[in-house]
Amino acid sequence: ELSIEEIKYIVDHSPIEIEIFAHGAQCISYSGQCLMSSMIGDRSGNRGKCAQPCRLPYKLIKNHNEIGSGYLLSPKDLSTIEILKEIPNVASLKIEGRMKSGYYIATVIKTYRMLIDELEATGKPLSAERVAYYSNEFTKAENRPTCYGFLDHEPDENDHLYGINGAGVTHDFLAVALEDSDEDGWTKIEVRNRFAKGEIMEVFGPSIDNERFVVEEIKDTDGLIVDLCNKPMTAVYIRSPFKMNAEDMIRRGERHDS
């Protein structure tokens, strides 16, 4: 719960490396002060077991009358993409990912990696167009509307969700590469969501940035050609025009109708 100015002071006067939260869910309370999870579900938020009761819908009652309802205790997520260049030279940016999927973590980390590399390469703040690009990347995984947390002001009513608890997902997580591609472009993948021949896939990973292709060839582990994959956690082979590496992630682009 620090401003950019306070973080800078600590960095300038600290003999040790400093890490800060840069993105992810925020607590409704000051750190360590919320006991709702412990009292309601016997899961201590101070021991890494928070059940996130603040994300549930509630009714506000006054004199036995309901005067409000919704996600009354749910804060927006923290995001620093627009102000990252203003943050002091900390040693590490921390992504809050507890109870999140591996796909969410990979999407957010990859986005910040590209963002930091761009800032380092240009030495300039992001343009509005580039901010919009990186913001769109986050919508490809589960997400909520975001704010700056305490970094530029004391959070107020505009930094809470109230009526909604999420912003939707624009891209489905389809598969993860199990092995590096072979010399003919075939990659063994593990299916996580339904997809079919003719769809556009988008691949990302540590060494690949959102490469897209239309999947034209799919075969099962017996070498038989298939047109539809709809059994999660099974392995199939797909052929791509570029090399994939093990652990690369694959999500749906858009339907290919030609």
mmCIF file of C-alpha atoms in Angstrom:
data_model
loop_
_atom_site.group_PDB
_atom_site.id
_atom_site.type_symbol
_atom_site.label_atom_id
_atom_site.label_comp_id
_atom_site.label_asym_id
_atom_site.label_seq_id
_atom_site.Cartn_x
_atom_site.Cartn_y
_atom_site.Cartn_z
ATOM 1 C CA GLU A 1 0.000 0.000 0.000
ATOM 2 C CA LEU A 2 2.628 2.499 -1.144
ATOM 3 C CA SER A 3 2.733 5.317 -3.664
ATOM 4 C CA ILE A 4 5.374 5.564 -6.391
ATOM 5 C CA GLU A 5 7.081 8.322 -4.397
ATOM 6 C CA GLU A 6 7.221 6.159 -1.261
ATOM 7 C CA ILE A 7 8.585 3.214 -3.210
ATOM 8 C CA LYS A 8 11.283 5.438 -4.699
ATOM 9 C CA TYR A 9 12.309 6.617 -1.235
ATOM 10 C CA ILE A 10 12.602 3.023 -0.003
ATOM 11 C CA VAL A 11 14.611 1.949 -3.066
ATOM 12 C CA ASP A 12 16.990 4.915 -2.682
ATOM 13 C CA HIS A 13 17.591 4.241 1.022
ATOM 14 C CA SER A 14 17.483 0.445 1.223
ATOM 15 C CA PRO A 15 20.631 -1.742 1.305
ATOM 16 C CA ILE A 16 18.635 -4.716 -0.025
ATOM 17 C CA GLU A 17 16.815 -5.413 -3.275
ATOM 18 C CA ILE A 18 13.155 -4.366 -3.415
ATOM 19 C CA GLU A 19 10.264 -6.245 -5.014
ATOM 20 C CA ILE A 20 6.814 -4.788 -5.676
ATOM 21 C CA PHE A 21 3.471 -6.094 -6.866
ATOM 22 C CA ALA A 22 2.877 -5.006 -10.461
ATOM 23 C CA HIS A 23 -0.241 -6.882 -11.499
ATOM 24 C CA GLY A 24 -3.076 -9.004 -10.181
ATOM 25 C CA ALA A 25 -5.787 -9.287 -7.575
ATOM 26 C CA GLN A 26 -5.855 -6.866 -4.665
ATOM 27 C CA CYS A 27 -7.102 -7.393 -1.131
ATOM 28 C CA ILE A 28 -10.148 -5.467 0.074
ATOM 29 C CA SER A 29 -8.227 -4.748 3.285
ATOM 30 C CA TYR A 30 -4.766 -3.525 4.158
ATOM 31 C CA SER A 31 -2.300 -6.409 3.893
ATOM 32 C CA GLY A 32 -2.696 -8.910 6.682
ATOM 33 C CA GLN A 33 -5.731 -7.218 8.216
ATOM 34 C CA CYS A 34 -8.594 -9.181 6.640
ATOM 35 C CA LEU A 35 -9.961 -12.075 8.709
ATOM 36 C CA MET A 36 -13.055 -12.850 6.611
ATOM 37 C CA SER A 37 -11.642 -16.029 5.062
ATOM 38 C CA SER A 38 -10.530 -17.329 8.461
ATOM 39 C CA MET A 39 -13.875 -16.613 10.094
ATOM 40 C CA ILE A 40 -16.132 -17.785 7.252
ATOM 41 C CA GLY A 41 -14.186 -20.703 5.829
ATOM 42 C CA ASP A 42 -11.423 -21.466 8.341
ATOM 43 C CA ARG A 43 -8.828 -20.632 5.694
ATOM 44 C CA SER A 44 -6.256 -18.058 6.760
ATOM 45 C CA GLY A 45 -5.426 -15.370 4.238
ATOM 46 C CA ASN A 46 -2.255 -14.671 6.206
ATOM 47 C CA ARG A 47 -1.095 -18.231 5.531
ATOM 48 C CA GLY A 48 -1.700 -18.183 1.799
ATOM 49 C CA LYS A 49 -5.079 -19.936 1.939
ATOM 50 C CA CYS A 50 -7.500 -17.065 1.347
ATOM 51 C CA ALA A 51 -10.839 -18.273 -0.044
ATOM 52 C CA GLN A 52 -11.467 -14.760 -1.429
ATOM 53 C CA PRO A 53 -14.885 -14.166 0.165
ATOM 54 C CA CYS A 54 -14.589 -10.547 -1.004
ATOM 55 C CA ARG A 55 -15.249 -11.824 -4.541
ATOM 56 C CA LEU A 56 -18.728 -13.079 -3.645
ATOM 57 C CA PRO A 57 -21.965 -11.100 -4.109
ATOM 58 C CA TYR A 58 -23.445 -9.493 -0.992
ATOM 59 C CA LYS A 59 -26.550 -7.608 0.034
ATOM 60 C CA LEU A 60 -26.351 -4.369 1.994
ATOM 61 C CA ILE A 61 -29.031 -4.256 4.695
ATOM 62 C CA LYS A 62 -30.099 -1.197 6.668
ATOM 63 C CA ASN A 63 -32.907 -1.349 9.219
ATOM 64 C CA HIS A 64 -33.919 -4.754 7.826
ATOM 65 C CA ASN A 65 -34.252 -3.312 4.316
ATOM 66 C CA GLU A 66 -32.014 -4.147 1.374
ATOM 67 C CA ILE A 67 -30.465 -0.946 0.046
ATOM 68 C CA GLY A 68 -27.873 -2.421 -2.268
ATOM 69 C CA SER A 69 -26.454 -5.624 -3.704
ATOM 70 C CA GLY A 70 -23.626 -6.848 -5.900
ATOM 71 C CA TYR A 71 -19.899 -7.412 -5.542
ATOM 72 C CA LEU A 72 -19.699 -4.813 -2.798
ATOM 73 C CA LEU A 73 -16.292 -5.861 -1.434
ATOM 74 C CA SER A 74 -14.526 -6.732 -4.691
ATOM 75 C CA PRO A 75 -11.633 -4.454 -5.751
ATOM 76 C CA LYS A 76 -10.407 -4.041 -9.296
ATOM 77 C CA ASP A 77 -7.147 -5.785 -10.162
ATOM 78 C CA LEU A 78 -3.833 -3.963 -10.116
ATOM 79 C CA SER A 79 -2.164 -3.130 -13.450
ATOM 80 C CA THR A 80 0.924 -1.007 -14.059
ATOM 81 C CA ILE A 81 1.293 -1.099 -17.837
ATOM 82 C CA GLU A 82 0.576 2.619 -18.276
ATOM 83 C CA ILE A 83 2.846 3.763 -15.439
ATOM 84 C CA LEU A 84 5.567 1.121 -15.449
ATOM 85 C CA LYS A 85 8.199 3.567 -16.685
ATOM 86 C CA GLU A 86 7.479 5.805 -13.661
ATOM 87 C CA ILE A 87 8.186 3.022 -11.166
ATOM 88 C CA PRO A 88 11.661 3.217 -9.574
ATOM 89 C CA ASN A 89 14.393 0.735 -10.413
ATOM 90 C CA VAL A 90 13.109 -2.135 -8.282
ATOM 91 C CA ALA A 91 14.775 -5.543 -8.490
ATOM 92 C CA SER A 92 11.627 -7.500 -9.267
ATOM 93 C CA LEU A 93 8.035 -7.045 -10.399
ATOM 94 C CA LYS A 94 5.683 -9.528 -8.755
ATOM 95 C CA ILE A 95 2.642 -10.958 -10.531
ATOM 96 C CA GLU A 96 -0.138 -12.013 -8.157
ATOM 97 C CA GLY A 97 -1.273 -15.411 -9.383
ATOM 98 C CA ARG A 98 -2.626 -17.378 -6.436
ATOM 99 C CA MET A 99 -5.548 -19.623 -7.478
ATOM 100 C CA LYS A 100 -4.967 -18.643 -11.128
ATOM 101 C CA SER A 101 -4.407 -20.997 -14.052
ATOM 102 C CA GLY A 102 -1.047 -21.618 -15.666
ATOM 103 C CA TYR A 103 -2.459 -20.080 -18.836
ATOM 104 C CA TYR A 104 -3.313 -16.843 -16.989
ATOM 105 C CA ILE A 105 0.167 -16.652 -15.451
ATOM 106 C CA ALA A 106 1.865 -17.311 -18.785
ATOM 107 C CA THR A 107 -0.254 -14.676 -20.547
ATOM 108 C CA VAL A 108 0.416 -11.959 -17.968
ATOM 109 C CA ILE A 109 4.133 -12.696 -17.582
ATOM 110 C CA LYS A 110 4.655 -12.816 -21.354
ATOM 111 C CA THR A 111 2.848 -9.487 -21.731
ATOM 112 C CA TYR A 112 4.982 -7.772 -19.086
ATOM 113 C CA ARG A 113 8.138 -9.280 -20.577
ATOM 114 C CA MET A 114 7.304 -7.782 -23.992
ATOM 115 C CA LEU A 115 6.335 -4.485 -22.363
ATOM 116 C CA ILE A 116 9.574 -4.189 -20.375
ATOM 117 C CA ASP A 117 11.652 -5.099 -23.433
ATOM 118 C CA GLU A 118 9.886 -2.388 -25.450
ATOM 119 C CA LEU A 119 10.466 0.249 -22.761
ATOM 120 C CA GLU A 120 14.139 -0.739 -22.564
ATOM 121 C CA ALA A 121 14.541 -0.620 -26.345
ATOM 122 C CA THR A 122 12.801 2.728 -26.933
ATOM 123 C CA GLY A 123 13.523 4.557 -23.674
ATOM 124 C CA LYS A 124 10.153 6.277 -24.071
ATOM 125 C CA PRO A 125 6.726 5.999 -22.405
ATOM 126 C CA LEU A 126 4.182 3.887 -24.229
ATOM 127 C CA SER A 127 1.925 5.538 -26.787
ATOM 128 C CA ALA A 128 -1.839 5.212 -26.368
ATOM 129 C CA GLU A 129 -1.818 2.672 -29.200
ATOM 130 C CA ARG A 130 0.764 0.474 -27.440
ATOM 131 C CA VAL A 131 -1.065 0.727 -24.103
ATOM 132 C CA ALA A 132 -4.197 -0.484 -25.870
ATOM 133 C CA TYR A 133 -2.231 -3.353 -27.421
ATOM 134 C CA TYR A 134 -0.886 -4.600 -24.081
ATOM 135 C CA SER A 135 -4.239 -4.095 -22.367
ATOM 136 C CA ASN A 136 -5.816 -6.266 -25.051
ATOM 137 C CA GLU A 137 -3.265 -8.998 -24.346
ATOM 138 C CA PHE A 138 -4.580 -9.300 -20.778
ATOM 139 C CA THR A 139 -8.125 -9.852 -22.050
ATOM 140 C CA LYS A 140 -6.952 -13.092 -23.664
ATOM 141 C CA ALA A 141 -6.923 -14.681 -20.202
ATOM 142 C CA GLU A 142 -9.363 -14.465 -17.306
ATOM 143 C CA ASN A 143 -9.271 -10.949 -15.944
ATOM 144 C CA ARG A 144 -11.046 -8.139 -14.152
ATOM 145 C CA PRO A 145 -11.072 -4.405 -14.847
ATOM 146 C CA THR A 146 -7.905 -2.806 -13.494
ATOM 147 C CA CYS A 147 -6.641 0.248 -11.628
ATOM 148 C CA TYR A 148 -3.331 1.530 -10.228
ATOM 149 C CA GLY A 149 -4.005 0.517 -6.625
ATOM 150 C CA PHE A 150 -2.172 2.781 -4.202
ATOM 151 C CA LEU A 151 0.538 3.733 -6.679
ATOM 152 C CA ASP A 152 -0.890 7.073 -7.774
ATOM 153 C CA HIS A 153 -3.722 7.769 -5.301
ATOM 154 C CA GLU A 154 -5.613 6.452 -2.309
ATOM 155 C CA PRO A 155 -8.130 3.936 -3.762
ATOM 156 C CA ASP A 156 -11.723 5.184 -3.830
ATOM 157 C CA GLU A 157 -15.120 4.045 -5.095
ATOM 158 C CA ASN A 158 -13.862 4.097 -8.701
ATOM 159 C CA ASP A 159 -11.387 1.328 -7.901
ATOM 160 C CA HIS A 160 -14.057 -1.230 -6.952
ATOM 161 C CA LEU A 161 -16.207 -3.450 -9.159
ATOM 162 C CA TYR A 162 -19.646 -3.407 -7.490
ATOM 163 C CA GLY A 163 -21.821 -4.636 -10.351
ATOM 164 C CA ILE A 164 -19.473 -7.115 -12.059
ATOM 165 C CA ASN A 165 -16.746 -9.525 -11.001
ATOM 166 C CA GLY A 166 -14.920 -9.999 -14.272
ATOM 167 C CA ALA A 167 -14.433 -8.631 -17.771
ATOM 168 C CA GLY A 168 -14.702 -11.836 -19.784
ATOM 169 C CA VAL A 169 -12.108 -13.669 -21.855
ATOM 170 C CA THR A 170 -11.584 -13.001 -25.559
ATOM 171 C CA HIS A 171 -9.416 -16.048 -26.400
ATOM 172 C CA ASP A 172 -9.852 -19.682 -25.358
ATOM 173 C CA PHE A 173 -6.849 -21.653 -24.099
ATOM 174 C CA LEU A 174 -6.663 -24.624 -26.473
ATOM 175 C CA ALA A 175 -3.508 -26.631 -25.834
ATOM 176 C CA VAL A 176 0.053 -26.765 -24.581
ATOM 177 C CA ALA A 177 3.017 -28.114 -26.560
ATOM 178 C CA LEU A 178 4.421 -31.306 -25.055
ATOM 179 C CA GLU A 179 7.520 -31.481 -27.250
ATOM 180 C CA ASP A 180 9.539 -29.338 -29.645
ATOM 181 C CA SER A 181 8.355 -29.434 -33.250
ATOM 182 C CA ASP A 182 10.026 -31.976 -35.489
ATOM 183 C CA GLU A 183 11.742 -31.070 -38.757
ATOM 184 C CA ASP A 184 8.468 -31.478 -40.689
ATOM 185 C CA GLY A 185 6.588 -29.012 -38.474
ATOM 186 C CA TRP A 186 4.590 -31.547 -36.443
ATOM 187 C CA THR A 187 4.177 -30.787 -32.736
ATOM 188 C CA LYS A 188 2.742 -33.060 -30.066
ATOM 189 C CA ILE A 189 0.272 -31.091 -27.959
ATOM 190 C CA GLU A 190 -2.042 -31.730 -25.019
ATOM 191 C CA VAL A 191 -5.633 -30.673 -25.721
ATOM 192 C CA ARG A 192 -7.250 -28.386 -23.146
ATOM 193 C CA ASN A 193 -10.287 -27.119 -25.070
ATOM 194 C CA ARG A 194 -12.286 -28.036 -28.152
ATOM 195 C CA PHE A 195 -10.897 -27.007 -31.542
ATOM 196 C CA ALA A 196 -11.236 -28.124 -35.147
ATOM 197 C CA LYS A 197 -9.376 -28.138 -38.424
ATOM 198 C CA GLY A 198 -9.584 -24.756 -40.154
ATOM 199 C CA GLU A 199 -9.371 -22.612 -37.032
ATOM 200 C CA ILE A 200 -6.791 -19.904 -36.429
ATOM 201 C CA MET A 201 -4.403 -20.652 -33.581
ATOM 202 C CA GLU A 202 -2.170 -18.201 -31.745
ATOM 203 C CA VAL A 203 1.026 -19.499 -30.155
ATOM 204 C CA PHE A 204 3.051 -17.771 -27.450
ATOM 205 C CA GLY A 205 5.920 -18.698 -25.166
ATOM 206 C CA PRO A 206 9.326 -17.564 -23.912
ATOM 207 C CA SER A 207 10.749 -17.462 -27.446
ATOM 208 C CA ILE A 208 7.651 -16.851 -29.571
ATOM 209 C CA ASP A 209 5.371 -13.803 -29.660
ATOM 210 C CA ASN A 210 1.751 -14.427 -30.677
ATOM 211 C CA GLU A 211 2.455 -16.260 -33.942
ATOM 212 C CA ARG A 212 -0.738 -17.191 -35.780
ATOM 213 C CA PHE A 213 -1.536 -19.912 -38.290
ATOM 214 C CA VAL A 214 -4.511 -21.866 -39.623
ATOM 215 C CA VAL A 215 -4.396 -25.471 -38.431
ATOM 216 C CA GLU A 216 -4.820 -27.544 -41.582
ATOM 217 C CA GLU A 217 -3.518 -30.913 -40.398
ATOM 218 C CA ILE A 218 -4.252 -32.811 -37.174
ATOM 219 C CA LYS A 219 -3.518 -36.449 -36.382
ATOM 220 C CA ASP A 220 -3.906 -38.615 -33.306
ATOM 221 C CA THR A 221 -1.128 -40.583 -31.609
ATOM 222 C CA ASP A 222 -1.830 -43.530 -33.928
ATOM 223 C CA GLY A 223 -1.178 -41.346 -36.958
ATOM 224 C CA LEU A 224 -4.821 -41.164 -38.054
ATOM 225 C CA ILE A 225 -6.059 -37.855 -39.506
ATOM 226 C CA VAL A 226 -8.729 -36.132 -37.382
ATOM 227 C CA ASP A 227 -10.807 -33.011 -37.984
ATOM 228 C CA LEU A 228 -12.030 -32.315 -34.440
ATOM 229 C CA CYS A 229 -10.320 -32.393 -31.040
ATOM 230 C CA ASN A 230 -12.794 -32.416 -28.164
ATOM 231 C CA LYS A 231 -11.233 -34.619 -25.483
ATOM 232 C CA PRO A 232 -9.300 -32.546 -22.909
ATOM 233 C CA MET A 233 -5.965 -33.860 -21.624
ATOM 234 C CA THR A 234 -5.460 -36.146 -24.637
ATOM 235 C CA ALA A 235 -2.482 -35.834 -26.986
ATOM 236 C CA VAL A 236 -2.622 -35.076 -30.710
ATOM 237 C CA TYR A 237 -0.208 -33.763 -33.318
ATOM 238 C CA ILE A 238 -0.711 -30.549 -35.266
ATOM 239 C CA ARG A 239 1.379 -29.140 -38.093
ATOM 240 C CA SER A 240 2.482 -25.503 -38.111
ATOM 241 C CA PRO A 241 4.568 -23.365 -40.493
ATOM 242 C CA PHE A 242 6.945 -22.399 -37.672
ATOM 243 C CA LYS A 243 8.770 -24.181 -34.886
ATOM 244 C CA MET A 244 7.148 -24.567 -31.477
ATOM 245 C CA ASN A 245 8.939 -25.454 -28.268
ATOM 246 C CA ALA A 246 7.782 -27.652 -25.412
ATOM 247 C CA GLU A 247 5.578 -25.701 -22.967
ATOM 248 C CA ASP A 248 4.514 -23.128 -25.573
ATOM 249 C CA MET A 249 0.837 -22.309 -25.147
ATOM 250 C CA ILE A 250 -1.795 -22.275 -27.864
ATOM 251 C CA ARG A 251 -5.023 -20.271 -27.804
ATOM 252 C CA ARG A 252 -7.845 -19.702 -30.246
ATOM 253 C CA GLY A 253 -7.509 -16.788 -32.636
ATOM 254 C CA GLU A 254 -10.607 -16.436 -34.780
ATOM 255 C CA ARG A 255 -12.702 -18.796 -36.866
ATOM 256 C CA HIS A 256 -11.234 -19.417 -40.334
ATOM 257 C CA ASP A 257 -14.198 -19.461 -42.741
ATOM 258 C CA SER A 258 -12.556 -19.649 -46.151
#
